[in-house]
XYZ file of C-alpha atoms in Angstrom:
194
model
C -7.561 130.621 144.341
C -7.641 128.102 141.524
C -10.956 129.551 140.309
C -9.517 133.093 140.130
C -6.426 131.802 138.296
C -8.618 129.987 135.750
C -10.775 133.076 135.139
C -7.674 135.273 134.901
C -6.107 132.913 132.352
C -9.199 132.997 130.113
C -9.626 136.766 130.336
C -5.917 137.289 129.652
C -6.303 135.571 126.271
C -9.068 138.020 125.326
C -7.924 141.318 126.811
C -4.221 141.177 127.656
C -2.318 139.009 125.183
C -4.351 137.651 122.277
C -1.372 135.963 120.583
C -1.327 132.238 121.327
C 0.770 130.596 122.397
C 2.377 133.433 124.327
C 5.858 134.131 122.934
C 8.959 133.565 125.057
C 9.534 137.313 125.496
C 6.161 137.592 127.253
C 6.381 134.465 129.395
C 9.955 135.265 130.458
C 8.980 138.817 131.374
C 5.870 137.686 133.258
C 7.776 135.001 135.156
C 10.306 137.598 136.306
C 7.712 140.019 137.672
C 8.037 141.089 141.291
C 4.526 140.234 142.457
C 5.003 141.863 145.841
C 5.539 145.240 144.166
C 2.917 144.634 141.469
C 0.185 143.571 143.905
C 1.127 146.438 146.207
C 0.559 148.901 143.378
C -2.323 147.196 141.490
C -4.031 145.325 144.308
C -4.795 141.612 144.545
C -7.169 141.538 141.564
C -6.630 142.246 137.872
C -10.272 143.256 137.641
C -10.087 146.372 139.846
C -7.271 148.678 140.949
C -7.004 148.486 144.701
C -3.363 148.968 145.673
C -1.565 152.251 146.275
C -2.617 153.292 142.753
C -6.293 152.795 143.631
C -6.921 156.425 144.555
C -4.282 158.032 142.326
C -5.869 160.305 139.725
C -3.699 162.789 137.860
C -6.193 163.480 135.065
C -6.496 167.138 136.029
C -2.749 167.581 135.465
C -2.526 165.978 132.004
C -2.862 169.384 130.342
C 0.514 170.305 131.875
C 2.309 167.889 129.531
C 4.026 170.019 126.889
C 5.766 167.412 124.735
C 4.278 165.286 121.944
C 2.641 162.142 123.305
C 1.692 158.989 121.400
C -1.099 157.006 123.042
C -1.640 153.461 121.793
C -4.195 150.931 122.864
C -5.513 147.650 121.573
C -9.068 147.275 120.320
C -9.571 144.629 123.038
C -7.349 146.328 125.612
C -8.024 146.225 129.341
C -7.334 149.973 129.152
C -10.781 150.824 127.819
C -11.243 153.453 125.072
C -13.031 155.895 127.380
C -9.943 156.038 129.620
C -7.523 156.571 126.723
C -9.892 159.079 125.121
C -9.862 161.125 128.332
C -6.050 161.225 128.244
C -6.091 162.047 124.523
C -8.448 164.979 125.042
C -6.518 166.317 128.052
C -2.949 166.140 126.677
C -2.535 169.172 124.382
C -0.133 167.654 121.834
C -1.183 164.041 121.542
C -2.300 161.439 119.078
C -3.993 158.117 119.670
C -3.785 154.933 117.623
C -6.018 151.950 118.329
C -4.381 148.718 117.181
C -7.051 146.497 115.601
C -6.001 142.998 116.699
C -4.567 143.745 120.135
C -5.312 143.347 123.765
C -3.141 145.208 126.270
C 0.121 143.822 124.865
C -0.172 145.484 121.458
C 3.586 145.392 120.859
C 3.175 141.619 120.464
C -0.383 141.297 119.102
C 0.105 143.983 116.413
C 3.909 144.134 116.350
C 4.392 145.356 112.780
C 1.743 148.058 112.962
C 2.904 149.151 116.427
C 6.471 149.490 115.156
C 5.293 151.480 112.121
C 3.206 153.811 114.291
C 6.032 154.414 116.783
C 8.607 154.926 113.987
C 6.331 157.388 112.225
C 5.652 159.304 115.448
C 9.306 159.465 116.506
C 10.325 160.504 112.991
C 7.871 163.406 113.009
C 8.908 164.445 116.545
C 12.567 164.425 115.494
C 11.852 166.325 112.277
C 9.928 169.053 114.106
C 12.753 169.310 116.627
C 15.466 169.549 113.959
C 13.729 172.143 111.811
C 12.305 174.045 114.830
C 8.727 173.640 113.616
C 5.666 172.939 115.720
C 4.769 169.275 116.004
C 1.424 168.573 114.362
C -0.290 165.434 115.712
C -2.043 163.086 113.323
C -5.494 161.674 113.872
C -5.357 157.900 113.335
C -8.216 155.679 112.330
C -8.673 151.970 113.070
C -7.906 150.727 109.571
C -4.178 151.357 109.580
C -4.509 154.604 107.640
C -3.322 157.931 108.933
C -5.232 161.163 108.637
C -4.033 164.607 109.560
C -6.170 166.931 111.716
C -8.020 168.073 108.589
C -8.956 164.483 107.712
C -6.653 164.090 104.670
C -5.550 160.443 104.372
C -1.824 159.721 104.385
C -0.659 156.148 103.703
C 1.465 154.466 106.350
C 4.596 152.932 104.842
C 5.501 149.494 106.173
C 8.598 147.321 105.861
C 9.674 144.001 107.267
C 12.884 145.423 108.744
C 11.491 148.644 110.182
C 10.945 146.934 113.555
C 14.714 146.783 114.080
C 15.090 150.523 113.562
C 12.194 151.183 115.937
C 13.594 148.821 118.553
C 17.019 150.465 118.445
C 15.414 153.925 118.563
C 13.214 152.937 121.504
C 16.117 151.459 123.480
C 18.346 154.469 122.805
C 15.513 156.846 123.713
C 14.832 154.915 126.917
C 18.519 154.896 127.951
C 18.966 158.587 127.133
C 15.812 159.334 129.124
C 17.186 157.518 132.158
C 20.556 159.284 131.880
C 18.983 162.727 131.456
C 16.524 162.038 134.266
C 19.270 161.005 136.657
C 21.409 163.982 135.657
C 18.483 166.355 136.201
C 17.628 164.813 139.580
C 21.237 165.041 140.759
C 21.462 168.617 139.467
C 18.378 169.531 141.485
C 19.763 167.834 144.577
C 17.510 164.774 144.655
C 19.020 161.664 146.202
C 19.318 158.792 143.727
C 18.293 155.417 145.106
C 20.284 152.554 143.647
């Protein structure tokens, strides 16, 4: 309805994307969404999950994740802190950064900080992998500082061009993940749907 659309538009500016006007990357992505699939999974309302995901709860299995996990959420995110905190507490090797100016689309609302956080995390994951050491998650605060598990403050280095390195790393990681996932599925005999 027109009333629902108006309410959704207002709430989106507070809790989803706080950057105004919305950048082209967001509007282009949103305009290309397959609403049939999205509504089927989410349900007809943004205010409650009611689709096929409505009854899905894998919280009890989060402790099975054995790789480092970076959880990020915006201070004004639709993914409320209690939900992310539950994941953070259940995933054994995880860290959680709340981005101070963001709604749900923190990669736009807090782009520089998000890129710094992801670059730092991926750098530490790679370093622990290369030198065969255990990954030690950091505990992040909301002021852009980093603390280790003992509470010692470590300054987060920032640069104007670091976003490019993070973007390239993220794309390469994503592509490698798809390739490895497909290889593993074919190796195990799963049928790949194209």
